[in-house]
PDB file of C-alpha atoms in Angstrom:
ATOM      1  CA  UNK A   1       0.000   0.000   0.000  1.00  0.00           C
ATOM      2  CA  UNK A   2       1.796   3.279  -1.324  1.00  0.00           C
ATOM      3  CA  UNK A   3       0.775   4.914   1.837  1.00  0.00           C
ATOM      4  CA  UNK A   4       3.543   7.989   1.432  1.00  0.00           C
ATOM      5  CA  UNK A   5       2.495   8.066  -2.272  1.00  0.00           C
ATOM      6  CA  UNK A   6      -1.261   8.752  -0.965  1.00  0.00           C
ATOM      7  CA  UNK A   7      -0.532  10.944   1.941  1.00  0.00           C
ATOM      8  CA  UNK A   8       1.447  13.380  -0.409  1.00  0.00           C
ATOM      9  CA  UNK A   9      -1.230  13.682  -2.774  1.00  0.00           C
ATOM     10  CA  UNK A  10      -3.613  14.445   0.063  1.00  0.00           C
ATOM     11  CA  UNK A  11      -1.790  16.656   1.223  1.00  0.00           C
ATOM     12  CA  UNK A  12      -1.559  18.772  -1.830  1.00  0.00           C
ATOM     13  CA  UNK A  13      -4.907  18.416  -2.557  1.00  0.00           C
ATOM     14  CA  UNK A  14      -5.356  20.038   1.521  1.00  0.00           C
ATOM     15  CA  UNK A  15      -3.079  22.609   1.314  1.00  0.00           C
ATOM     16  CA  UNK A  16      -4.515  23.843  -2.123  1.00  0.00           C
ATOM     17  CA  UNK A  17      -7.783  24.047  -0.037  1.00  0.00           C
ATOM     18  CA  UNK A  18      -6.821  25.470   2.617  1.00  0.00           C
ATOM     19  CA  UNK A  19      -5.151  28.500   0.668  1.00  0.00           C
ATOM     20  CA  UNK A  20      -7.983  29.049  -1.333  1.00  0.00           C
ATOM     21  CA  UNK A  21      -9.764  29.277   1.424  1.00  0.00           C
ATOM     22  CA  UNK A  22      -7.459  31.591   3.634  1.00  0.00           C
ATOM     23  CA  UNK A  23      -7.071  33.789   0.340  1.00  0.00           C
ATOM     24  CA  UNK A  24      -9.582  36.476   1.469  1.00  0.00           C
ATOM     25  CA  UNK A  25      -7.646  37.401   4.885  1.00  0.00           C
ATOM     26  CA  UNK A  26      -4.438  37.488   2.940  1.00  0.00           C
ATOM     27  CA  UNK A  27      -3.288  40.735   1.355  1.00  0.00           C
ATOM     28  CA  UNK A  28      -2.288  41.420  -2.280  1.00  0.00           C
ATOM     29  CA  UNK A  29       1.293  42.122  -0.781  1.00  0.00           C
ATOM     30  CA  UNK A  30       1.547  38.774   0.863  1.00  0.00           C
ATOM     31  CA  UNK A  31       0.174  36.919  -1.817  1.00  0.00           C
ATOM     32  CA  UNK A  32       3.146  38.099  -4.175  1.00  0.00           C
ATOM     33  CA  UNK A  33       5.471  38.108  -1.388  1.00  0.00           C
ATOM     34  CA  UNK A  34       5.021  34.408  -0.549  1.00  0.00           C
ATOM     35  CA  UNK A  35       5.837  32.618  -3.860  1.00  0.00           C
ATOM     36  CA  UNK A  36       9.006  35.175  -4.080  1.00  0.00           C
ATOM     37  CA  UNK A  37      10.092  33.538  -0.498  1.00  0.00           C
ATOM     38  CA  UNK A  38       9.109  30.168  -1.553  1.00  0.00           C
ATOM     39  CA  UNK A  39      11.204  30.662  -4.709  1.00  0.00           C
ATOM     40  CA  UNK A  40      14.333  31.186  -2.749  1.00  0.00           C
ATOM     41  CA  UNK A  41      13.642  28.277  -0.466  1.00  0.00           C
ATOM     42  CA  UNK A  42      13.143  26.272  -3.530  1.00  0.00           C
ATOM     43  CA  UNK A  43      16.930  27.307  -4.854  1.00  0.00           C
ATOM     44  CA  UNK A  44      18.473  26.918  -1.774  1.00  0.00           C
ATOM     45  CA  UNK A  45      17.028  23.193  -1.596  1.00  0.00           C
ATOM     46  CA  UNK A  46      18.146  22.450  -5.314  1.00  0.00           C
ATOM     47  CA  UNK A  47      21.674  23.607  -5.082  1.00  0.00           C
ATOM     48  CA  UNK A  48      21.706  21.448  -1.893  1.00  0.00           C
ATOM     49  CA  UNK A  49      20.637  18.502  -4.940  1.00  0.00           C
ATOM     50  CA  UNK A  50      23.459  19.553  -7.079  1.00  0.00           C
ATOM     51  CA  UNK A  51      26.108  18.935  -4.885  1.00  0.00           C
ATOM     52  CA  UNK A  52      25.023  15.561  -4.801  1.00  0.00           C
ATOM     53  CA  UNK A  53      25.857  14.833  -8.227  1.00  0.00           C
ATOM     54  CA  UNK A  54      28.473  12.094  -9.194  1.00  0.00           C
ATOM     55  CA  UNK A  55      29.470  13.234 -12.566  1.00  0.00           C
ATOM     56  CA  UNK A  56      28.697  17.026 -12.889  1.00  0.00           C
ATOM     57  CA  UNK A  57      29.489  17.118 -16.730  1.00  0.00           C
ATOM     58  CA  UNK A  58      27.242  14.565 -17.224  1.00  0.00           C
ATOM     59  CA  UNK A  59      24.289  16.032 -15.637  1.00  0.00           C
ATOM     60  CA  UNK A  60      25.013  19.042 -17.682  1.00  0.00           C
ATOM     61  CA  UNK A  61      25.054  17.203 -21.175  1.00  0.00           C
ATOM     62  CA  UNK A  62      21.629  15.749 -19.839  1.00  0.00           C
ATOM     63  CA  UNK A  63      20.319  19.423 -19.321  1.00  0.00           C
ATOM     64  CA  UNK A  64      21.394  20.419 -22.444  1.00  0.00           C
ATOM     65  CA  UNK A  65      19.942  17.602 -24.681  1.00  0.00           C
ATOM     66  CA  UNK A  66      16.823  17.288 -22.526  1.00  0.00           C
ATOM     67  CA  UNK A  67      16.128  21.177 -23.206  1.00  0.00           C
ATOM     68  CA  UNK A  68      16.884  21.108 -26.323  1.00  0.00           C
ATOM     69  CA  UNK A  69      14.371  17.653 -26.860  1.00  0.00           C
ATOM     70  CA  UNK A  70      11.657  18.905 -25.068  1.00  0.00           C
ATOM     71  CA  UNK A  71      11.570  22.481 -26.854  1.00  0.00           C
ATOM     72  CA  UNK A  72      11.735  20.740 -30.010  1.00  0.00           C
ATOM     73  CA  UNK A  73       8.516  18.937 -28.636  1.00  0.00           C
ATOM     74  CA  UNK A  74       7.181  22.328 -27.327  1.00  0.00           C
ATOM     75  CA  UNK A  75       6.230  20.359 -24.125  1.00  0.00           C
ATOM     76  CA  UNK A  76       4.972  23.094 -22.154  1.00  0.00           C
ATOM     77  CA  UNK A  77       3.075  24.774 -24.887  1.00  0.00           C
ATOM     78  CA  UNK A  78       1.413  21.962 -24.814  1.00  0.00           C
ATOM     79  CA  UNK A  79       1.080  20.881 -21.577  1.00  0.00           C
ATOM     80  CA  UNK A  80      -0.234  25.287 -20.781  1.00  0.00           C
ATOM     81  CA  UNK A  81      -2.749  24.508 -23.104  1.00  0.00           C
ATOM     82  CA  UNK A  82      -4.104  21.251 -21.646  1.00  0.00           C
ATOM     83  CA  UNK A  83      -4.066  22.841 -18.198  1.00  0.00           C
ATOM     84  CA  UNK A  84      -5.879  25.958 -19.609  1.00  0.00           C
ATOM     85  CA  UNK A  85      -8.392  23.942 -21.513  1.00  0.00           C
ATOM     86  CA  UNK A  86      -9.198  22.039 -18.474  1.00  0.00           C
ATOM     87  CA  UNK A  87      -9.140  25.266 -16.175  1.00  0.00           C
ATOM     88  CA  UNK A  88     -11.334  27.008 -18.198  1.00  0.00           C
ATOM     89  CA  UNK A  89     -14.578  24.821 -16.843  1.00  0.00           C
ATOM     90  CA  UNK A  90     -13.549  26.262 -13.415  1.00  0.00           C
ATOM     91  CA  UNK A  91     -13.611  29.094 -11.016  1.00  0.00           C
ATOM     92  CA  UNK A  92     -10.131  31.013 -11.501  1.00  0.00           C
ATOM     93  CA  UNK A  93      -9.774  33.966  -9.232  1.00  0.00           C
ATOM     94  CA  UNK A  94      -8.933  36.781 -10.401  1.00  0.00           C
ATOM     95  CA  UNK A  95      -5.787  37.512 -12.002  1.00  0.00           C
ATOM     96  CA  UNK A  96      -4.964  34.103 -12.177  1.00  0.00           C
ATOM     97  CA  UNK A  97      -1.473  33.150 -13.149  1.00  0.00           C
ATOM     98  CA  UNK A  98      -1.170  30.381 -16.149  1.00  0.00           C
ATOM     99  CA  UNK A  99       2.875  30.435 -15.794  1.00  0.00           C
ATOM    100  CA  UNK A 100       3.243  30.500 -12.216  1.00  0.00           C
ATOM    101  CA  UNK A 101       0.357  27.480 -12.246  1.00  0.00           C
ATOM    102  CA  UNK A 102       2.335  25.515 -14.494  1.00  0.00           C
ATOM    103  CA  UNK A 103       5.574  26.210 -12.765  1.00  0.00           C
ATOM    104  CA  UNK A 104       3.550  24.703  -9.249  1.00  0.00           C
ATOM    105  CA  UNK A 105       2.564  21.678 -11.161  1.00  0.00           C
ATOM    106  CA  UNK A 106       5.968  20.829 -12.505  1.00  0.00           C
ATOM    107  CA  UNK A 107       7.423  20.986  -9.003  1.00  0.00           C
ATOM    108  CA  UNK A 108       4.730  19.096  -7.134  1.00  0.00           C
ATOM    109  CA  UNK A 109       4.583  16.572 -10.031  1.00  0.00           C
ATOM    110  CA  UNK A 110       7.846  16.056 -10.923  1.00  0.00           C
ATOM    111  CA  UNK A 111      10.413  17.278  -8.502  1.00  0.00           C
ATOM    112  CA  UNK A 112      13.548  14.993  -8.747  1.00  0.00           C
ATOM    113  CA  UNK A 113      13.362  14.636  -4.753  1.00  0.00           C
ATOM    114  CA  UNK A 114       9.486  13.634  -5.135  1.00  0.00           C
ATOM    115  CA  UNK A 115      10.242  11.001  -7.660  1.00  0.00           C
ATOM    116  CA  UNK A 116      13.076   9.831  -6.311  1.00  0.00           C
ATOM    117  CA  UNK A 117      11.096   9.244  -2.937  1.00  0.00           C
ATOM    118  CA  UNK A 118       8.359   7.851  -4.279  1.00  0.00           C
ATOM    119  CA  UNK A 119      10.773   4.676  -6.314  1.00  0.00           C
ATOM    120  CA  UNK A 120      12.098   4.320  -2.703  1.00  0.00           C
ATOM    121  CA  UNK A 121       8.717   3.374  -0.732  1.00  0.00           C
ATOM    122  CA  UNK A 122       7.963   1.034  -4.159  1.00  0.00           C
ATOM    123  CA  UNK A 123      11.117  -0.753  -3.807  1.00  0.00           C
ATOM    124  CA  UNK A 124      11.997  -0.822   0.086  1.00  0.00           C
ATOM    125  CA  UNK A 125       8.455   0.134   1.816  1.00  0.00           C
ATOM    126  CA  UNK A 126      10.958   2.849   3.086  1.00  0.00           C
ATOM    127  CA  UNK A 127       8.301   6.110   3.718  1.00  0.00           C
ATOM    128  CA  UNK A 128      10.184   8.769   5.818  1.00  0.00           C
ATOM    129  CA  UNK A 129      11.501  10.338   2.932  1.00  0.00           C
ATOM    130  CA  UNK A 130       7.496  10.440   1.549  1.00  0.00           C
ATOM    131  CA  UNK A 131       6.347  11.998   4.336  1.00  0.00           C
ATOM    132  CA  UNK A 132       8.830  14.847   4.351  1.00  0.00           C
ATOM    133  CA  UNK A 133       7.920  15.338   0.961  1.00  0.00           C
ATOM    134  CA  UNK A 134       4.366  15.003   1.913  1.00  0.00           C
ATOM    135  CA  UNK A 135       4.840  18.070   4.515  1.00  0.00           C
ATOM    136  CA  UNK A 136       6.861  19.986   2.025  1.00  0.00           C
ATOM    137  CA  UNK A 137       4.283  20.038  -0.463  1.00  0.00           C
ATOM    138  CA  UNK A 138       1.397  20.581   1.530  1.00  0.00           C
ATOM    139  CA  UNK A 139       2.723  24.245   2.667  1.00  0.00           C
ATOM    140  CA  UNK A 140       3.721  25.044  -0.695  1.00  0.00           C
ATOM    141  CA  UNK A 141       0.159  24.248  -1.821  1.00  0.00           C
ATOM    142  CA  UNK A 142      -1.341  26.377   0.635  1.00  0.00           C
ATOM    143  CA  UNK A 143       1.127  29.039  -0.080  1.00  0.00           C
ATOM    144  CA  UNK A 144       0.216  29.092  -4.049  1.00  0.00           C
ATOM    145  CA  UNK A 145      -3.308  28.322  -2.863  1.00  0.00           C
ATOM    146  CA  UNK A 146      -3.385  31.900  -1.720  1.00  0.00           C
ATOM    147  CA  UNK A 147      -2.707  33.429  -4.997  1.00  0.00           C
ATOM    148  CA  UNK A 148      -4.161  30.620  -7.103  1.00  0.00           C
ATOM    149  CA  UNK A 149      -6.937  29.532  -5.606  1.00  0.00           C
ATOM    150  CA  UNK A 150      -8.880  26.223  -5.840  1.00  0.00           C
ATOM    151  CA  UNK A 151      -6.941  25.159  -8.760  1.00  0.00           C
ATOM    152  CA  UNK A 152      -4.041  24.601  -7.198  1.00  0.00           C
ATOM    153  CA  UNK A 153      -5.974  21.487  -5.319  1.00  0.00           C
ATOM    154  CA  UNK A 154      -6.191  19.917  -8.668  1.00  0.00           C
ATOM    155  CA  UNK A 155      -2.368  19.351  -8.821  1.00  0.00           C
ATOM    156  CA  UNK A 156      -3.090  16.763  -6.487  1.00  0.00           C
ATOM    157  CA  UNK A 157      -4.329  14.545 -10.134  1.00  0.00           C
ATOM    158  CA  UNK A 158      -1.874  14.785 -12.311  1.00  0.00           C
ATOM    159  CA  UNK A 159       0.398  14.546  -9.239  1.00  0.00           C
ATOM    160  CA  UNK A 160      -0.906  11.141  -8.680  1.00  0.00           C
ATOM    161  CA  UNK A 161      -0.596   9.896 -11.932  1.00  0.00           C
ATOM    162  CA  UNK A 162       3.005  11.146 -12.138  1.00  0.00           C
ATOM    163  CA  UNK A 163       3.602   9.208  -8.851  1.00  0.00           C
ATOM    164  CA  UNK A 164       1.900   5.903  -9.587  1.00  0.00           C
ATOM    165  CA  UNK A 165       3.426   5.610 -12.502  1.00  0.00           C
ATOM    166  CA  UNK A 166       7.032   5.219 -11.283  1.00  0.00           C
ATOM    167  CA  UNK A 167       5.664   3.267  -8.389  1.00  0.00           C
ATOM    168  CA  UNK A 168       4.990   1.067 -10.562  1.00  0.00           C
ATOM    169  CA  UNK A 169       8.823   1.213 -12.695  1.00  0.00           C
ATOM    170  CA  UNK A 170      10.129   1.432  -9.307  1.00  0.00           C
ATOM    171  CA  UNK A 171      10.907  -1.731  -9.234  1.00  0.00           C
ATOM    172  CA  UNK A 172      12.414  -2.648 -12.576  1.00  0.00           C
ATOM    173  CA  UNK A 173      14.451   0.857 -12.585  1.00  0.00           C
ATOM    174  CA  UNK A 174      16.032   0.584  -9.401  1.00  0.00           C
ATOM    175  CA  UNK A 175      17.767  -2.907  -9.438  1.00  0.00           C
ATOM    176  CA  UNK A 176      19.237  -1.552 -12.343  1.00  0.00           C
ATOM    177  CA  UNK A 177      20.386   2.104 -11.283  1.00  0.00           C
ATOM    178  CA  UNK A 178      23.607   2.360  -9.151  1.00  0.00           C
ATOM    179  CA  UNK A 179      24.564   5.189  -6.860  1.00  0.00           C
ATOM    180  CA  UNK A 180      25.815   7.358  -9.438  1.00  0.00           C
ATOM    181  CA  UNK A 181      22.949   7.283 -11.706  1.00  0.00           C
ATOM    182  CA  UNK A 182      20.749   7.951  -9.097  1.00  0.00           C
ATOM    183  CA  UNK A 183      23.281  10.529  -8.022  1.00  0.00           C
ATOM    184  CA  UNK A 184      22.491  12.364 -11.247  1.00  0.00           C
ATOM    185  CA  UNK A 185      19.496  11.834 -11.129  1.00  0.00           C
ATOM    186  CA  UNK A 186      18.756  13.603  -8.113  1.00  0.00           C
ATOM    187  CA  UNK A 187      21.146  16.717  -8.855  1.00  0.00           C
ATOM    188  CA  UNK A 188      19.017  16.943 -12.205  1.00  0.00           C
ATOM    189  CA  UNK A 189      16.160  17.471 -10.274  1.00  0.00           C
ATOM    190  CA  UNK A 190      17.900  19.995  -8.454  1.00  0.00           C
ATOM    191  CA  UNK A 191      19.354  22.179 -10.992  1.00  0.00           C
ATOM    192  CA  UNK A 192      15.463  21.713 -12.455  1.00  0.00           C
ATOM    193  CA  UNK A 193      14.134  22.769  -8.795  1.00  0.00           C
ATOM    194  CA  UNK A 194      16.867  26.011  -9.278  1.00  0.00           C
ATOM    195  CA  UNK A 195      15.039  26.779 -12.044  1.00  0.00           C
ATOM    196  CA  UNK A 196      11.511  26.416 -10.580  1.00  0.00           C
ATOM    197  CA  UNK A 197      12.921  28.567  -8.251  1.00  0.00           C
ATOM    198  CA  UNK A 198      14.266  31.376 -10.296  1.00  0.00           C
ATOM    199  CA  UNK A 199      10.706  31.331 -12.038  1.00  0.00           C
ATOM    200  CA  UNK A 200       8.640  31.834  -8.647  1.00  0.00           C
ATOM    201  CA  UNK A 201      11.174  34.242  -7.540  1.00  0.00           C
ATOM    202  CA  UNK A 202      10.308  36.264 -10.874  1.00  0.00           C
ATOM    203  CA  UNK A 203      13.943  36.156 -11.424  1.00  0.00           C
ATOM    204  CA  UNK A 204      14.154  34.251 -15.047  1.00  0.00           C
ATOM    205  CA  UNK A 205      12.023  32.528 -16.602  1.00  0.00           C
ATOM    206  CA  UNK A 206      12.485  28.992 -17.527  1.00  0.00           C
ATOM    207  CA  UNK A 207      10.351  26.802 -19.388  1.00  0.00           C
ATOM    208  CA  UNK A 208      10.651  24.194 -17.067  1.00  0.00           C
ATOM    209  CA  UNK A 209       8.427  21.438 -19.049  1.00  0.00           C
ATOM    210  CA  UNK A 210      10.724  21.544 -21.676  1.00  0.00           C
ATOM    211  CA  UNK A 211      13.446  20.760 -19.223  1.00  0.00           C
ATOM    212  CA  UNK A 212      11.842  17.489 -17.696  1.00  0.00           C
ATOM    213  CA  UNK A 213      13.762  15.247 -20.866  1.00  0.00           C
ATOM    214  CA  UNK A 214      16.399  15.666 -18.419  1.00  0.00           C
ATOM    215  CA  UNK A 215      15.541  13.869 -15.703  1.00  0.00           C
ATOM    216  CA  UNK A 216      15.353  10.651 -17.869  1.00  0.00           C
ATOM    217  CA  UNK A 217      18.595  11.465 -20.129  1.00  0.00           C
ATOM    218  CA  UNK A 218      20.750  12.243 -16.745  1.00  0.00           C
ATOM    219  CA  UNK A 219      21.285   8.205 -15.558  1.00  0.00           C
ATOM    220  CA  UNK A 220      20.876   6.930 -18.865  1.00  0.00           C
ATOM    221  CA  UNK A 221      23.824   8.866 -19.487  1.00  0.00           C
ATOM    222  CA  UNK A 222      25.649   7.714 -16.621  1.00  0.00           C
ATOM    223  CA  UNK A 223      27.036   4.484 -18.034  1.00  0.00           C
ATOM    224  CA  UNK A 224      27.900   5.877 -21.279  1.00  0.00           C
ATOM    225  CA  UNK A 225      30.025   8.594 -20.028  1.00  0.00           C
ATOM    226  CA  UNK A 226      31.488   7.040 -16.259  1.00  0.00           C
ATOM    227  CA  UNK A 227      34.893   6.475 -17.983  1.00  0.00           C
ATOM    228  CA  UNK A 228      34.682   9.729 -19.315  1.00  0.00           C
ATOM    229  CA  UNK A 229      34.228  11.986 -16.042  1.00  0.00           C
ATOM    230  CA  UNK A 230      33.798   9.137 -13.587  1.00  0.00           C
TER     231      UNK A 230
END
């Protein structure tokens, strides 16, 4: 029973509420104010990913080519207009922020720290790291709750889907991934949570769906290049 998995999801799905709900006692000022502060928080935890990496050039390389893949694919033109099509049906407050919405869903959905945790409980039973994850996300849904409102609740779909779905590889990937590749792995999802951050923090912005390529090329790589810059 993924119970981590579940309580993560619940917990986005929660804090989203909760937000929403809290939105009308919160002022304009704080509502921009807390994504900026969340945006630092969110660098400070991916360089902390980085440093984890076992091959640096290699995770690099994997950046590069995943970018350049998934803007070729115009991933997050595509996945904006899904979200938009789908958002349309529902109450949006006012203002409402189609970047900044997409930029919560990539980090709650596919964070490399999220995914990562999630292959662990599959393959181990190992929740700990699920439930920090799980407490992690549920502020940060609250927080964009605030400005986003109800939608942000949603995220707690896709985020399942995202989740089950390596569940379920969990257990063929990770025989077969050693400590470097899921070295990389992780720092990929860092220098992709930098990025996140950098968006939120209004500070550049990244198309971060086009960089999610990445996170698949980074211990695929691994192998190929360990004599290399091993």
């Amino acid at each position: 029973m993924p119970i981590g998995m579940l309580t993560c999801c619940a917990g986005v799905f929660a804090g989203g509420l909760l937000g929403s709900l809290l939105r009308r006692w919160i002022g304009e000022d704080m509502r921009r104010f807390l994504p900026q502060l969340f945006g630092l928080t969110a660098i400070c935890s991916g360089i902390l990913s980085v440093c984890k990496a076992a091959q640096m050039p290699t995770v690099t390389l994997a950046m590069i080519l995943g970018g350049w893949l998934g803007h070729a694919l115009r991933l997050e033109q595509g996945v904006s207009r899904g979200l938009d099509a789908v958002l349309k049906r529902l109450p949006r407050p006012e203002g409402f922020d189609m970047k900044q919405y997409v930029t919560v869903t990539s980090v709650l959905c596919a964070s490399g720290f999220g995914l990562y945790a999630v292959m662990v409980e599959s393959f181990s039973g190992e929740r700990s790291q699920m439930f920090s994850k799980a407490m992690l996300d549920f502020f940060s849904a609250a927080v964009f709750g605030s400005s986003l409102g109800f939608p942000v609740s949603l995220i707690a779909i896709p985020q399942l889907g995202v989740f089950t779905l390596f569940f379920l590889l969990a257990r063929v990937l990770m025989p077969v991934m050693d400590a470097a590749m899921l070295n990389n792995f992780i720092a990929c999802g860092g220098v992709l949570t930098i990025a996140a951050g950098m968006r939120m923090a209004g500070i550049r912005d990244y198309p971060l769906i086009d960089l999610l390529p990445a996170l698949v090329l980074a211990p695929a790589l691994t192998p190929l290049l360990a004599r290399a810059f091993g």
